[in-house]
PDB file of C-alpha atoms and ligand atoms in Angstrom:
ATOM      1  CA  UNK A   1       0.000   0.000   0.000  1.00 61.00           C
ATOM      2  CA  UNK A   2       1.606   3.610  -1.474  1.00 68.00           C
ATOM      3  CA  UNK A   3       1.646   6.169   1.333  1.00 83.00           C
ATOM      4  CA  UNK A   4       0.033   9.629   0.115  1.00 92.00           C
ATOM      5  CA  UNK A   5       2.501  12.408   0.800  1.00 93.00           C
ATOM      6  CA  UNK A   6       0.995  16.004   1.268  1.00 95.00           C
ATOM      7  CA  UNK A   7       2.683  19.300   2.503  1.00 95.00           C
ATOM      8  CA  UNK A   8       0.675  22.072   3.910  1.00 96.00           C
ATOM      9  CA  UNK A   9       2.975  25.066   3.285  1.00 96.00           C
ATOM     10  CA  UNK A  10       2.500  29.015   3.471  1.00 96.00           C
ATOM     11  CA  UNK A  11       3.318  31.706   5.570  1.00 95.00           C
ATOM     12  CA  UNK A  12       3.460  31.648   9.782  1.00 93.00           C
ATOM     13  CA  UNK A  13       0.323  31.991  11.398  1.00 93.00           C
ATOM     14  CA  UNK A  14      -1.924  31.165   8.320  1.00 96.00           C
ATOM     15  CA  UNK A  15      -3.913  28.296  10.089  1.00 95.00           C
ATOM     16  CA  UNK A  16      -1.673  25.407   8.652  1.00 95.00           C
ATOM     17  CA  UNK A  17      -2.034  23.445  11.741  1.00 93.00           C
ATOM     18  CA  UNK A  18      -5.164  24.327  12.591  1.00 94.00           C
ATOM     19  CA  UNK A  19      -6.662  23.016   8.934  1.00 96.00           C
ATOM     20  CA  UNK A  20      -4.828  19.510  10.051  1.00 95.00           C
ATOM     21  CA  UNK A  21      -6.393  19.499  13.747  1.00 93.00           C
ATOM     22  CA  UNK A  22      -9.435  20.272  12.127  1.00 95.00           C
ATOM     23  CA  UNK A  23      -9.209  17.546   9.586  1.00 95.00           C
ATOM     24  CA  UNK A  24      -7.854  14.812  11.998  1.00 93.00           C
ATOM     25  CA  UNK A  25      -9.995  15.695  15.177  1.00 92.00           C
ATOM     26  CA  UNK A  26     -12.732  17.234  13.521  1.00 93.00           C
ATOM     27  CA  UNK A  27     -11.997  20.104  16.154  1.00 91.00           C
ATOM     28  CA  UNK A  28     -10.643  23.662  16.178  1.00 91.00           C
ATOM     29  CA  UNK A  29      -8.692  24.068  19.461  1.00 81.00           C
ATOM     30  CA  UNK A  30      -6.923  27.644  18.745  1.00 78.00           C
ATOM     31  CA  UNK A  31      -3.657  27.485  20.164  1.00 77.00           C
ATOM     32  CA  UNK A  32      -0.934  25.010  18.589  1.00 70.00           C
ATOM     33  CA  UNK A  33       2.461  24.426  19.379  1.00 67.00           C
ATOM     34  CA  UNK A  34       4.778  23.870  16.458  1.00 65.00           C
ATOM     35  CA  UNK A  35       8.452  23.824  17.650  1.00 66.00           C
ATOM     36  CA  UNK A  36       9.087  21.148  15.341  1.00 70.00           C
ATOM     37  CA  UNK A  37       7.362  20.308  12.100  1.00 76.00           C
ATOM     38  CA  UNK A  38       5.950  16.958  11.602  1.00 83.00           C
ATOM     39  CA  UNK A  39       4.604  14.345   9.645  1.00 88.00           C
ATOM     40  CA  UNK A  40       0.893  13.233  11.054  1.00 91.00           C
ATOM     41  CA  UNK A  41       0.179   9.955   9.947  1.00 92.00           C
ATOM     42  CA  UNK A  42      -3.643   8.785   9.093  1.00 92.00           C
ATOM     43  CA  UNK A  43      -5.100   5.582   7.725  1.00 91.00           C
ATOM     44  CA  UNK A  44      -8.324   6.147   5.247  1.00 86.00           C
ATOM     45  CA  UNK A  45     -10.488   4.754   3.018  1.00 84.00           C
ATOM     46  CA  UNK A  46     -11.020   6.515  -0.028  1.00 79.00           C
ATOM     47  CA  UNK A  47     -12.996   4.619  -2.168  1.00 79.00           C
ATOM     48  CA  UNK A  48     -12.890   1.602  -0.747  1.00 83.00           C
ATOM     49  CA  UNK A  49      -9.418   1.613  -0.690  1.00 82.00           C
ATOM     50  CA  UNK A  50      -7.112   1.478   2.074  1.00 86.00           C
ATOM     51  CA  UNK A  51      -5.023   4.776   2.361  1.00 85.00           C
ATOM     52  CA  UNK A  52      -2.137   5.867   4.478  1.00 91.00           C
ATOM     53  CA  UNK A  53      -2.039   9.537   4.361  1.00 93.00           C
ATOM     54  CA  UNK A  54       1.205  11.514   5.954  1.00 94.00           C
ATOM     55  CA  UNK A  55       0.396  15.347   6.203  1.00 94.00           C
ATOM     56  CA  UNK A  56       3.467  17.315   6.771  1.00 92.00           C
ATOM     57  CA  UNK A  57       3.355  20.444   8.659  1.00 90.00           C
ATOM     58  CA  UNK A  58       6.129  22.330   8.406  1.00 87.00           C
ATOM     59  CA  UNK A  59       7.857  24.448  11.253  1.00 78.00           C
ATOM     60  CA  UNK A  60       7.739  28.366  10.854  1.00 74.00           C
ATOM     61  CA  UNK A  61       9.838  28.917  13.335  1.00 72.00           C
ATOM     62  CA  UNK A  62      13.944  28.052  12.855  1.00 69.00           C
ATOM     63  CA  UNK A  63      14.140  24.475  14.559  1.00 69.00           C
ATOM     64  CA  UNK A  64      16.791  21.636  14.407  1.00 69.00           C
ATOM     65  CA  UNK A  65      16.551  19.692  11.288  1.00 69.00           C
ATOM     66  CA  UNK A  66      14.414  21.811   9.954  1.00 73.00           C
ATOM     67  CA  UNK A  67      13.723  21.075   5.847  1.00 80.00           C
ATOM     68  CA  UNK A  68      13.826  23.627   3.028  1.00 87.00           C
ATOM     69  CA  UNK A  69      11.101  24.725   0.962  1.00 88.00           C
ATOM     70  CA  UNK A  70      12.837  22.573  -2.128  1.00 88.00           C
ATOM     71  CA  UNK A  71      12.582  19.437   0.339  1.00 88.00           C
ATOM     72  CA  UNK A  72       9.057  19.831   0.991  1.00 88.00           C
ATOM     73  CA  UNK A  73       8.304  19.846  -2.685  1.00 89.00           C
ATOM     74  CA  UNK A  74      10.216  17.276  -3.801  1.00 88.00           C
ATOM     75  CA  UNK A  75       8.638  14.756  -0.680  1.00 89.00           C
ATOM     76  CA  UNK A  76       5.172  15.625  -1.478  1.00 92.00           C
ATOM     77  CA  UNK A  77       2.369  14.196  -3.741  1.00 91.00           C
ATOM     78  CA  UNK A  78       0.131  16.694  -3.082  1.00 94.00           C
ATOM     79  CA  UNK A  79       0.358  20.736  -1.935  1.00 95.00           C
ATOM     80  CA  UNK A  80      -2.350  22.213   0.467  1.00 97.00           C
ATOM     81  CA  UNK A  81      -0.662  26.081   0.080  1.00 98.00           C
ATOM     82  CA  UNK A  82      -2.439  28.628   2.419  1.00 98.00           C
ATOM     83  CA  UNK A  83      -2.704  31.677   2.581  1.00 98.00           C
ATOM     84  CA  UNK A  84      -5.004  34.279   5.465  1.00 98.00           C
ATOM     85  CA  UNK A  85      -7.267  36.147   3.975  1.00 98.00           C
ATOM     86  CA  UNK A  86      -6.557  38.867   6.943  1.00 98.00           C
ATOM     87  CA  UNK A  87      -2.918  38.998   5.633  1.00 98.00           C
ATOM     88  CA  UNK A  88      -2.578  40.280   2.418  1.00 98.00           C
ATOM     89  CA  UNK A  89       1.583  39.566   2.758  1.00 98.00           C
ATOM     90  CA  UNK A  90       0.854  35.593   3.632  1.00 98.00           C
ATOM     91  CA  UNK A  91      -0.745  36.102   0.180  1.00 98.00           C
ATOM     92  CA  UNK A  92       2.465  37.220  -1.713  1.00 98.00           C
ATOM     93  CA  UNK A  93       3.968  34.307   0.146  1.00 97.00           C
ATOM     94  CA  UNK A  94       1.224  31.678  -0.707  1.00 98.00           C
ATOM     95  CA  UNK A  95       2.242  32.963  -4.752  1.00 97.00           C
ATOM     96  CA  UNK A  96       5.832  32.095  -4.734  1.00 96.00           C
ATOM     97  CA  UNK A  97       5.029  29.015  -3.290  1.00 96.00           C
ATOM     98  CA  UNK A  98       2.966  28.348  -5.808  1.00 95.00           C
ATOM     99  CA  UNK A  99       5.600  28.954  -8.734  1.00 94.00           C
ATOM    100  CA  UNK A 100       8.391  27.249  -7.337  1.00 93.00           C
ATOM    101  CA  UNK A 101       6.147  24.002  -6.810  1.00 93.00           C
ATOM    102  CA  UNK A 102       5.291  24.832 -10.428  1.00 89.00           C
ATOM    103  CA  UNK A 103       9.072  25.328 -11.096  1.00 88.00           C
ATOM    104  CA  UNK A 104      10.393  22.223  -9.197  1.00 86.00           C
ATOM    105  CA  UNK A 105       6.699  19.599 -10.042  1.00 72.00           C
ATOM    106  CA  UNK A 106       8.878  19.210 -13.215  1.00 57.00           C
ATOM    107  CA  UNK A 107       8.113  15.377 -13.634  1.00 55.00           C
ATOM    108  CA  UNK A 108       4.560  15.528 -12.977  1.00 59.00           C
ATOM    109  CA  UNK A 109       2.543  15.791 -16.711  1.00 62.00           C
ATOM    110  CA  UNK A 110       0.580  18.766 -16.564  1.00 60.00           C
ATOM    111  CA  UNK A 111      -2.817  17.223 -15.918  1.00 58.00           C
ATOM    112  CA  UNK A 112      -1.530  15.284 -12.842  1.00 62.00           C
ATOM    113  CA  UNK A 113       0.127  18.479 -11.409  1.00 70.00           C
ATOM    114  CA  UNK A 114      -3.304  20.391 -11.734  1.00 73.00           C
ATOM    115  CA  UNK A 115      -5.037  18.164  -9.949  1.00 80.00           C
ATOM    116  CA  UNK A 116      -2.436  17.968  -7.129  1.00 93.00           C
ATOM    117  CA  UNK A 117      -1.791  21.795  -5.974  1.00 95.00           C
ATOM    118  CA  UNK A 118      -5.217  23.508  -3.886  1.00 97.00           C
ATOM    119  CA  UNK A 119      -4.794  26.965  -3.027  1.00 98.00           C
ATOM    120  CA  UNK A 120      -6.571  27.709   0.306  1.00 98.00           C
ATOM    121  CA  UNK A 121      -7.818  31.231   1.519  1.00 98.00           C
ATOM    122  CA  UNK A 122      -8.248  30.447   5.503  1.00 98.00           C
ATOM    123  CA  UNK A 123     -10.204  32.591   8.146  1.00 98.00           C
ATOM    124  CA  UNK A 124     -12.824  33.560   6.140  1.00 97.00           C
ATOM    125  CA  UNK A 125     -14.587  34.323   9.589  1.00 97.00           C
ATOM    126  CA  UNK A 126     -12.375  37.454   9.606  1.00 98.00           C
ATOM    127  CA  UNK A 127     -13.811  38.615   6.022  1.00 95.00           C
ATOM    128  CA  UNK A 128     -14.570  41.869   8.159  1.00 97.00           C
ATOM    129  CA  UNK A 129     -10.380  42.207   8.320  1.00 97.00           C
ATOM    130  CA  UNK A 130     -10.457  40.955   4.705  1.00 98.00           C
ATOM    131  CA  UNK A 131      -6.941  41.931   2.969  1.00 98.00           C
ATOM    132  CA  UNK A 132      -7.550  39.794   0.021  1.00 98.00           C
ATOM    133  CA  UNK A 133     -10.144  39.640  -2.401  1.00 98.00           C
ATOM    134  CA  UNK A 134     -11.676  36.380  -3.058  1.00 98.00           C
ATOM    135  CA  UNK A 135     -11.649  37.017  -6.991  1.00 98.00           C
ATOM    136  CA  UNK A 136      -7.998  37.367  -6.253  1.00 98.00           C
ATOM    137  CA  UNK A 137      -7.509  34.140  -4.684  1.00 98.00           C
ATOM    138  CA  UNK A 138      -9.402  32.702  -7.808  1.00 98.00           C
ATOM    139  CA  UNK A 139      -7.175  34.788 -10.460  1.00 98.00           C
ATOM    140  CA  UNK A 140      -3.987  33.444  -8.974  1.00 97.00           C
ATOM    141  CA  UNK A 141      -5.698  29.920  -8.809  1.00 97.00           C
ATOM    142  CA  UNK A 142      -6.433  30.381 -12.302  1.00 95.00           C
ATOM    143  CA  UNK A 143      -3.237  31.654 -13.102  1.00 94.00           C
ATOM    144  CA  UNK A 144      -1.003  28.808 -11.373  1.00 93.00           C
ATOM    145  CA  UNK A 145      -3.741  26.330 -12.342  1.00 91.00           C
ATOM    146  CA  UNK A 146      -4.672  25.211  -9.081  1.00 94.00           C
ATOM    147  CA  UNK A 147      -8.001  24.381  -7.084  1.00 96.00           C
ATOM    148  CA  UNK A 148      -9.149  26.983  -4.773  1.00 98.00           C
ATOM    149  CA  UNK A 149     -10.953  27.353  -1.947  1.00 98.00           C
ATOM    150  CA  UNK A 150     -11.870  29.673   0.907  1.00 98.00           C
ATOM    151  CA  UNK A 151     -12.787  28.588   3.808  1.00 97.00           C
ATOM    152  CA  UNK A 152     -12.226  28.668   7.918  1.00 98.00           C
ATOM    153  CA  UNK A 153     -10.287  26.204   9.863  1.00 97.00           C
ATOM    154  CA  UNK A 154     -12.154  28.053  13.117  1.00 97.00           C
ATOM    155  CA  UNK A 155     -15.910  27.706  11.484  1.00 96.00           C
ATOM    156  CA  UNK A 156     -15.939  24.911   8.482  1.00 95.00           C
ATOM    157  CA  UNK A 157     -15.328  21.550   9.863  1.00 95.00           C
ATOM    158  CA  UNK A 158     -17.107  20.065   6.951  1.00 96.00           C
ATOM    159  CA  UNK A 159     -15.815  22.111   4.028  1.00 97.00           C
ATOM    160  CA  UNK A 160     -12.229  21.492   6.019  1.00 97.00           C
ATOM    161  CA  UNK A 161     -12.719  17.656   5.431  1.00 95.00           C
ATOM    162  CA  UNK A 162     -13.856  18.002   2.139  1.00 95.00           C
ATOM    163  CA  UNK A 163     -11.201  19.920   0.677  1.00 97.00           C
ATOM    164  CA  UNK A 164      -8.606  17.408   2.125  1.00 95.00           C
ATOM    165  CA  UNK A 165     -10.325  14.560   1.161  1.00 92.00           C
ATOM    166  CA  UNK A 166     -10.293  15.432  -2.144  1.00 93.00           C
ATOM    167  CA  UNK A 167      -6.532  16.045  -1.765  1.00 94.00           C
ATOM    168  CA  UNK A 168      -5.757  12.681  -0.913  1.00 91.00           C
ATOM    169  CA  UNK A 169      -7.568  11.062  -3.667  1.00 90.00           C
ATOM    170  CA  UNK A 170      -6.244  13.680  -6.279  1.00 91.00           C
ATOM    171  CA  UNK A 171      -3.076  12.864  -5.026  1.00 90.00           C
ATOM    172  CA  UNK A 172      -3.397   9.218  -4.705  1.00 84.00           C
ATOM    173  CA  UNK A 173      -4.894   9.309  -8.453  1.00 81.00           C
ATOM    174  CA  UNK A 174      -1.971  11.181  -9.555  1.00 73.00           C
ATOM    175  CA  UNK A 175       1.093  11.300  -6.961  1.00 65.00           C
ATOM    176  CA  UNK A 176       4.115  10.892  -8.094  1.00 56.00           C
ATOM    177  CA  UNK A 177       5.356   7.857  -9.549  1.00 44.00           C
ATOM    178  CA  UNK A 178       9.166   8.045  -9.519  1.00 39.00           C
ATOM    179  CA  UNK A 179      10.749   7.177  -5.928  1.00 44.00           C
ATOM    180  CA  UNK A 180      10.958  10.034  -3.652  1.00 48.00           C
ATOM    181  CA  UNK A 181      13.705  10.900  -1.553  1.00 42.00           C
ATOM    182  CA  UNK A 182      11.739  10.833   2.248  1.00 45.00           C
ATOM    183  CA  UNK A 183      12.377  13.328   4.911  1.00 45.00           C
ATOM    184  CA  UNK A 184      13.480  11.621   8.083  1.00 40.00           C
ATOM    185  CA  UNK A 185      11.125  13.892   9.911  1.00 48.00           C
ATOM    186  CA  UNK A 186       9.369  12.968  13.333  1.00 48.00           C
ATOM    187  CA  UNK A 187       5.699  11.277  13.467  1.00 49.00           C
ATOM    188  CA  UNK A 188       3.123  11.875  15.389  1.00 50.00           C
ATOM    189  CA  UNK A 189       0.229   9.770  16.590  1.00 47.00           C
ATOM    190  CA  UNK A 190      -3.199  11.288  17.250  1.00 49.00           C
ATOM    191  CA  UNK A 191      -2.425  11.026  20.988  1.00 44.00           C
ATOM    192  CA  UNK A 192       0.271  12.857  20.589  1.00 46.00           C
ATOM    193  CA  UNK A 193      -0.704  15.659  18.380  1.00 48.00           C
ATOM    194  CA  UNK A 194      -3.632  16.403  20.637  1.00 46.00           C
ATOM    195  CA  UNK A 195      -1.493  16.102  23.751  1.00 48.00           C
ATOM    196  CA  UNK A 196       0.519  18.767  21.595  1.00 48.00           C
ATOM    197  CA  UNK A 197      -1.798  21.534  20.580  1.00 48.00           C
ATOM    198  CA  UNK A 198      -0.820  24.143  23.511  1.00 45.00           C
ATOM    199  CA  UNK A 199       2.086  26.589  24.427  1.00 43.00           C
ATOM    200  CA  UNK A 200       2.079  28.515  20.918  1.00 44.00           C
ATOM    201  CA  UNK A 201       1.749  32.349  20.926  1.00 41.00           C
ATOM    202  CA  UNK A 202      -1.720  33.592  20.820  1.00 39.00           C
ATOM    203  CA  UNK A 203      -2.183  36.036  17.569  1.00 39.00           C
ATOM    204  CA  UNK A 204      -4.913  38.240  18.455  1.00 35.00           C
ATOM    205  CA  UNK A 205      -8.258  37.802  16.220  1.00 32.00           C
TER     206      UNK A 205
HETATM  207  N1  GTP B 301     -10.224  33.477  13.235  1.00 80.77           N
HETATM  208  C1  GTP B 301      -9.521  32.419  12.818  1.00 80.77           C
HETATM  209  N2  GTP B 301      -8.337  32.138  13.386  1.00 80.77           N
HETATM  210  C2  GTP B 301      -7.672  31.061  12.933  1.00 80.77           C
HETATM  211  C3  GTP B 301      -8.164  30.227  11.912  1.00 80.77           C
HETATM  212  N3  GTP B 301      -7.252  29.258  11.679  1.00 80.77           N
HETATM  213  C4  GTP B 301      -6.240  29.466  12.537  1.00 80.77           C
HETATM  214  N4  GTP B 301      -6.488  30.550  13.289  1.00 80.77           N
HETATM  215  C5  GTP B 301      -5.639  31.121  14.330  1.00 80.77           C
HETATM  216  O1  GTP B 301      -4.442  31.581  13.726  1.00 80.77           O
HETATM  217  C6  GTP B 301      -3.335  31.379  14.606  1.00 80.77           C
HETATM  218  C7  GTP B 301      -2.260  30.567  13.875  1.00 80.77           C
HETATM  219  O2  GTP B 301      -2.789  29.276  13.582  1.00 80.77           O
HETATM  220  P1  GTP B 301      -1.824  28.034  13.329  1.00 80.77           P
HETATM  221  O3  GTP B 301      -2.660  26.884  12.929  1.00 80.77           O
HETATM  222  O4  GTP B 301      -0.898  27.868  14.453  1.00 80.77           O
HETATM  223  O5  GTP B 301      -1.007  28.603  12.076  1.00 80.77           O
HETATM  224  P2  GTP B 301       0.256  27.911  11.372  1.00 80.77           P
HETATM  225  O6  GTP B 301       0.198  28.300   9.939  1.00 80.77           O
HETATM  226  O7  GTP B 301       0.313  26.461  11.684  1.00 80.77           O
HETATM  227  O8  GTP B 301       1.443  28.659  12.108  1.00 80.77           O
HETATM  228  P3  GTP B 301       3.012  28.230  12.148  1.00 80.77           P
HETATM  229  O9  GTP B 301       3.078  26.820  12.620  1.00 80.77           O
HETATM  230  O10 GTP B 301       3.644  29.199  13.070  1.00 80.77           O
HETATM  231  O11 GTP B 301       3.523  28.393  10.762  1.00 80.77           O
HETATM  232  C8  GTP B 301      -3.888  30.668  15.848  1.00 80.77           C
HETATM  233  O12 GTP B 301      -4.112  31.635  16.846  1.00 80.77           O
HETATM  234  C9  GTP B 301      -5.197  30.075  15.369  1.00 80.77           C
HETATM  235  O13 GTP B 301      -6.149  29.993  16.391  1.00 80.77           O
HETATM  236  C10 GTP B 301      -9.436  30.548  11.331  1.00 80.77           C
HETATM  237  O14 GTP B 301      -9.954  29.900  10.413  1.00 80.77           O
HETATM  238  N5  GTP B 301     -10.059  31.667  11.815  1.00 80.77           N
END
């Protein structure tokens, strides 16, 4: 059984961990430590199949061992890039992402690559803070051809589950075929990441 490889990248403080707790627990807890990124590991069935799923969350913050950008992209099937739609420079961010994945996805055929890369506006709650026009979100989806979505890790638990279940199937359809070099990163279990989700600094909503 192929494990399906997805990194959730973009800037610090764009809900990256949160969309994962929300996906794995089904809850939105608020506060997550991340002094080390991590691969969270997940067994699914996706059409009737048998699925293991590793989400990697990546570290903002400068840790030990911590992977580049280039890494990230090379280990991954599948991209989850967010961006907050309260943060109009997480935005800029969430665009070069997108066009080095673009730049480095050489291998991938262009119709696999599509389906592979979402682009995800989060905290749409805060849409009274809003920095970034949804249309905009679209263009540069349209532009980097990539899915996109808007949505809130805080409100949408079902949209949330939606958008990454359709990620792993995407990326099982279409993940990459040639061998990949693996990060030796850390794994957590469930226990674990919820035993983990305090101690991070609060950003003000
Ligand atoms: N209002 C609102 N706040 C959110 C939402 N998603 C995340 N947050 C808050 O945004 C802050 C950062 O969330 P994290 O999930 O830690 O962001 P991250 O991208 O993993 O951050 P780093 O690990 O530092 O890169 C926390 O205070 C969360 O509670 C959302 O959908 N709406």
């Amino acid at each position: 059984m192929n494990d399906i490889k997805v990194a959730v990248l973009g800037s610090e403080g764009v809900g990256k961990s949160a969309l994962i707790v929300r996906f794995l627990t089904k809850r939105f807890i608020g506060e997550y430590a991340s002094t080390s990124e991590c691969i969270y590991r997940k067994r699914l069935s996706i059409d009737g199949r048998q699925q293991n799923l590793e989400l990697h969350d990546p570290c903002s913050q400068p840790c030990e061992g911590k992977s580049t950008l280039s890494e990230q992209i090379h280990w991954a099937d599948g991209f989850v890039v967010v961006y907050d739609i309260s943060d109009r420079s997480s935005f800029l961010t969430a665009k070069a992402i997108l066009h080095l994945i673009r730049e480095l996805n050489f291998g991938a055929t262009k119709r696999e690559s599509d389906a592979v890369v979402f682009l995800v506006g989060n905290k749409q709650d805060l849409c009274h803070m809003r920095e970034v026009g949804r249309e905009e979100g679209q263009q540069l989806a349209g532009e980097t051809r990539c899915q996109f979505y808007e949505l809130s890790a805080a409100e949408h638990c079902q949209e949330v589950a939606l958008m990454f279940s359709k990620m792993v199937r995407n990326a099982g359809l279409h993940g990459k075929a040639k061998e990949r070099r693996r990060r030796p990163s850390g794994s957590k279990s469930m226990a674990k990441l919820i035993n983990n989700v305090f101690g991070k600094r609060r950003k003000s909503v």
